[in-house]
Amino acid sequence: MQPLAQRLHVEIEIENRLAERVLSSRDLPDWLDHLRSSFHDLDKCLPGGESSRTAMQRIQSVVDELRTADHVCIAVVTHGNLMSLLLKHVDNRFGFEQWQNLSNPDIYCLSQFDAEPKFQRIWTSQETLTKACK
């Protein structure tokens, strides 16, 4: 994000609530299976980890604060699992399979129409980002 912020002459604010979700503090050889099931059981919480529901509430609290701020356009940068949980919060159909299909980087536009938030994937290439920033 740093190169883009410099190009646009904007400041980056670090928000600790956007840190990646910790699935478990223990080594999990079958972590992918646990992650898959955490999209179905939102309250599943492994030792030293954070449930999907708790992570959703954490990132949603950031989005709620930003929605009430006096800004026209806001970019939020976070990690894939946390972002996917925000998208699942907006649309429960977003799940493990959609998380698997995220690219790195990936960009979604979250907008509000008639008090119901919606999202759209807008990342297709580096060219997309370049055009969006002009």
mmCIF file of C-alpha atoms in Angstrom:
data_model
loop_
_atom_site.group_PDB
_atom_site.id
_atom_site.type_symbol
_atom_site.label_atom_id
_atom_site.label_comp_id
_atom_site.label_asym_id
_atom_site.label_seq_id
_atom_site.Cartn_x
_atom_site.Cartn_y
_atom_site.Cartn_z
ATOM 1 C CA MET A 1 0.000 0.000 0.000
ATOM 2 C CA GLN A 2 2.938 2.302 0.648
ATOM 3 C CA PRO A 3 3.764 2.991 -3.052
ATOM 4 C CA LEU A 4 0.114 3.807 -3.797
ATOM 5 C CA ALA A 5 -0.170 6.088 -0.769
ATOM 6 C CA GLN A 6 2.960 7.949 -1.823
ATOM 7 C CA ARG A 7 1.671 8.318 -5.380
ATOM 8 C CA LEU A 8 -1.660 9.685 -4.150
ATOM 9 C CA HIS A 9 -0.063 11.812 -1.407
ATOM 10 C CA VAL A 10 -2.180 10.252 1.305
ATOM 11 C CA GLU A 11 -1.286 9.123 4.767
ATOM 12 C CA ILE A 12 -1.538 5.525 5.936
ATOM 13 C CA GLU A 13 -3.121 4.943 9.315
ATOM 14 C CA ILE A 14 -2.296 1.670 11.040
ATOM 15 C CA GLU A 15 -5.328 -0.010 12.605
ATOM 16 C CA ASN A 16 -4.538 -3.035 14.761
ATOM 17 C CA ARG A 17 -8.074 -4.390 14.359
ATOM 18 C CA LEU A 18 -7.187 -5.150 10.725
ATOM 19 C CA ALA A 19 -4.496 -7.659 11.698
ATOM 20 C CA GLU A 20 -4.948 -11.155 10.300
ATOM 21 C CA ARG A 21 -7.107 -13.577 12.193
ATOM 22 C CA VAL A 22 -5.205 -16.187 14.172
ATOM 23 C CA LEU A 23 -6.836 -19.565 13.632
ATOM 24 C CA SER A 24 -4.798 -21.201 16.424
ATOM 25 C CA SER A 25 -1.589 -20.562 18.306
ATOM 26 C CA ARG A 26 -0.736 -24.244 17.891
ATOM 27 C CA ASP A 27 0.787 -25.890 14.839
ATOM 28 C CA LEU A 28 -2.066 -27.498 12.910
ATOM 29 C CA PRO A 29 -1.025 -29.895 10.145
ATOM 30 C CA ASP A 30 -4.710 -29.990 9.106
ATOM 31 C CA TRP A 31 -5.199 -26.201 9.404
ATOM 32 C CA LEU A 32 -6.988 -25.992 6.071
ATOM 33 C CA ASP A 33 -9.704 -28.386 7.276
ATOM 34 C CA HIS A 34 -10.128 -26.281 10.424
ATOM 35 C CA LEU A 35 -10.305 -23.105 8.369
ATOM 36 C CA ARG A 36 -12.939 -24.677 6.087
ATOM 37 C CA SER A 37 -15.092 -25.679 9.039
ATOM 38 C CA SER A 38 -14.719 -22.214 10.614
ATOM 39 C CA PHE A 39 -16.668 -20.749 7.680
ATOM 40 C CA HIS A 40 -19.610 -23.002 8.639
ATOM 41 C CA ASP A 41 -19.243 -22.926 12.435
ATOM 42 C CA LEU A 42 -18.662 -19.238 13.091
ATOM 43 C CA ASP A 43 -18.156 -19.857 16.804
ATOM 44 C CA LYS A 44 -15.465 -22.518 16.367
ATOM 45 C CA CYS A 45 -12.486 -21.330 18.377
ATOM 46 C CA LEU A 46 -9.267 -23.338 18.462
ATOM 47 C CA PRO A 47 -6.695 -23.016 21.277
ATOM 48 C CA GLY A 48 -5.097 -19.573 21.169
ATOM 49 C CA GLY A 49 -7.207 -18.618 18.166
ATOM 50 C CA GLU A 50 -10.105 -16.385 17.266
ATOM 51 C CA SER A 51 -13.501 -17.551 16.068
ATOM 52 C CA SER A 52 -14.847 -16.371 12.735
ATOM 53 C CA ARG A 53 -17.624 -14.492 14.506
ATOM 54 C CA THR A 54 -15.168 -12.602 16.736
ATOM 55 C CA ALA A 55 -12.969 -11.722 13.749
ATOM 56 C CA MET A 56 -16.053 -10.583 11.799
ATOM 57 C CA GLN A 57 -17.094 -8.325 14.646
ATOM 58 C CA ARG A 58 -13.565 -6.916 14.847
ATOM 59 C CA ILE A 59 -13.352 -5.909 11.186
ATOM 60 C CA GLN A 60 -16.984 -4.805 11.075
ATOM 61 C CA SER A 61 -16.288 -2.403 13.938
ATOM 62 C CA VAL A 62 -13.627 -0.736 11.765
ATOM 63 C CA VAL A 63 -15.987 -0.523 8.784
ATOM 64 C CA ASP A 64 -18.786 0.896 10.955
ATOM 65 C CA GLU A 65 -16.470 3.621 12.257
ATOM 66 C CA LEU A 66 -15.306 4.481 8.739
ATOM 67 C CA ARG A 67 -18.882 4.672 7.445
ATOM 68 C CA THR A 68 -19.652 7.410 9.963
ATOM 69 C CA ALA A 69 -16.456 9.351 9.183
ATOM 70 C CA ASP A 70 -16.465 12.325 6.849
ATOM 71 C CA HIS A 71 -14.597 10.687 3.943
ATOM 72 C CA VAL A 72 -15.550 10.279 0.305
ATOM 73 C CA CYS A 73 -13.399 7.262 -0.491
ATOM 74 C CA ILE A 74 -11.586 4.981 1.939
ATOM 75 C CA ALA A 75 -9.192 2.135 1.232
ATOM 76 C CA VAL A 76 -8.893 -0.553 3.874
ATOM 77 C CA VAL A 77 -5.990 -2.949 3.564
ATOM 78 C CA THR A 78 -6.048 -6.222 5.452
ATOM 79 C CA HIS A 79 -5.307 -9.916 5.085
ATOM 80 C CA GLY A 80 -7.257 -12.461 3.065
ATOM 81 C CA ASN A 81 -8.973 -14.421 5.807
ATOM 82 C CA LEU A 82 -10.110 -11.326 7.651
ATOM 83 C CA MET A 83 -11.303 -9.697 4.429
ATOM 84 C CA SER A 84 -13.213 -12.843 3.479
ATOM 85 C CA LEU A 85 -14.951 -12.807 6.859
ATOM 86 C CA LEU A 86 -16.036 -9.205 6.261
ATOM 87 C CA LEU A 87 -17.423 -10.235 2.884
ATOM 88 C CA LYS A 88 -19.182 -13.195 4.525
ATOM 89 C CA HIS A 89 -20.681 -10.783 7.043
ATOM 90 C CA VAL A 90 -22.091 -8.754 4.142
ATOM 91 C CA ASP A 91 -23.198 -11.826 2.178
ATOM 92 C CA ASN A 92 -23.387 -15.160 3.999
ATOM 93 C CA ARG A 93 -22.867 -17.000 0.698
ATOM 94 C CA PHE A 94 -19.201 -15.926 0.699
ATOM 95 C CA GLY A 95 -17.379 -18.908 2.135
ATOM 96 C CA PHE A 96 -14.311 -21.091 2.134
ATOM 97 C CA GLU A 97 -14.394 -21.708 -1.619
ATOM 98 C CA GLN A 98 -14.487 -17.982 -2.335
ATOM 99 C CA TRP A 99 -11.617 -17.460 0.118
ATOM 100 C CA GLN A 100 -9.627 -20.072 -1.814
ATOM 101 C CA ASN A 101 -10.246 -18.146 -5.034
ATOM 102 C CA LEU A 102 -8.902 -14.840 -3.728
ATOM 103 C CA SER A 103 -5.827 -13.566 -5.508
ATOM 104 C CA ASN A 104 -2.937 -11.782 -3.878
ATOM 105 C CA PRO A 105 -3.544 -8.905 -4.031
ATOM 106 C CA ASP A 106 -7.296 -8.731 -4.407
ATOM 107 C CA ILE A 107 -9.595 -5.737 -4.301
ATOM 108 C CA TYR A 108 -13.266 -5.564 -3.417
ATOM 109 C CA CYS A 109 -15.435 -2.471 -3.391
ATOM 110 C CA LEU A 110 -17.803 -2.385 -0.430
ATOM 111 C CA SER A 111 -20.659 0.064 -0.838
ATOM 112 C CA GLN A 112 -23.936 0.831 0.808
ATOM 113 C CA PHE A 113 -27.198 1.129 -1.071
ATOM 114 C CA ASP A 114 -30.448 1.685 0.806
ATOM 115 C CA ALA A 115 -28.804 0.732 4.118
ATOM 116 C CA GLU A 116 -27.839 -2.704 2.787
ATOM 117 C CA PRO A 117 -24.105 -3.126 2.166
ATOM 118 C CA LYS A 118 -22.991 -4.767 -1.060
ATOM 119 C CA PHE A 119 -19.625 -5.732 -2.456
ATOM 120 C CA GLN A 120 -18.106 -6.269 -5.864
ATOM 121 C CA ARG A 121 -14.736 -7.701 -6.839
ATOM 122 C CA ILE A 122 -12.906 -5.067 -8.860
ATOM 123 C CA TRP A 123 -9.419 -6.586 -9.058
ATOM 124 C CA THR A 124 -8.551 -8.120 -12.391
ATOM 125 C CA SER A 125 -4.987 -6.933 -12.909
ATOM 126 C CA GLN A 126 -2.396 -4.347 -11.972
ATOM 127 C CA GLU A 127 -3.951 -2.222 -14.716
ATOM 128 C CA THR A 128 -7.210 -2.065 -12.733
ATOM 129 C CA LEU A 129 -5.421 -0.574 -9.758
ATOM 130 C CA THR A 130 -3.575 1.926 -11.917
ATOM 131 C CA LYS A 131 -6.816 3.123 -13.551
ATOM 132 C CA ALA A 132 -8.597 3.357 -10.197
ATOM 133 C CA CYS A 133 -5.888 5.641 -8.847
ATOM 134 C CA LYS A 134 -5.899 8.173 -11.680
#
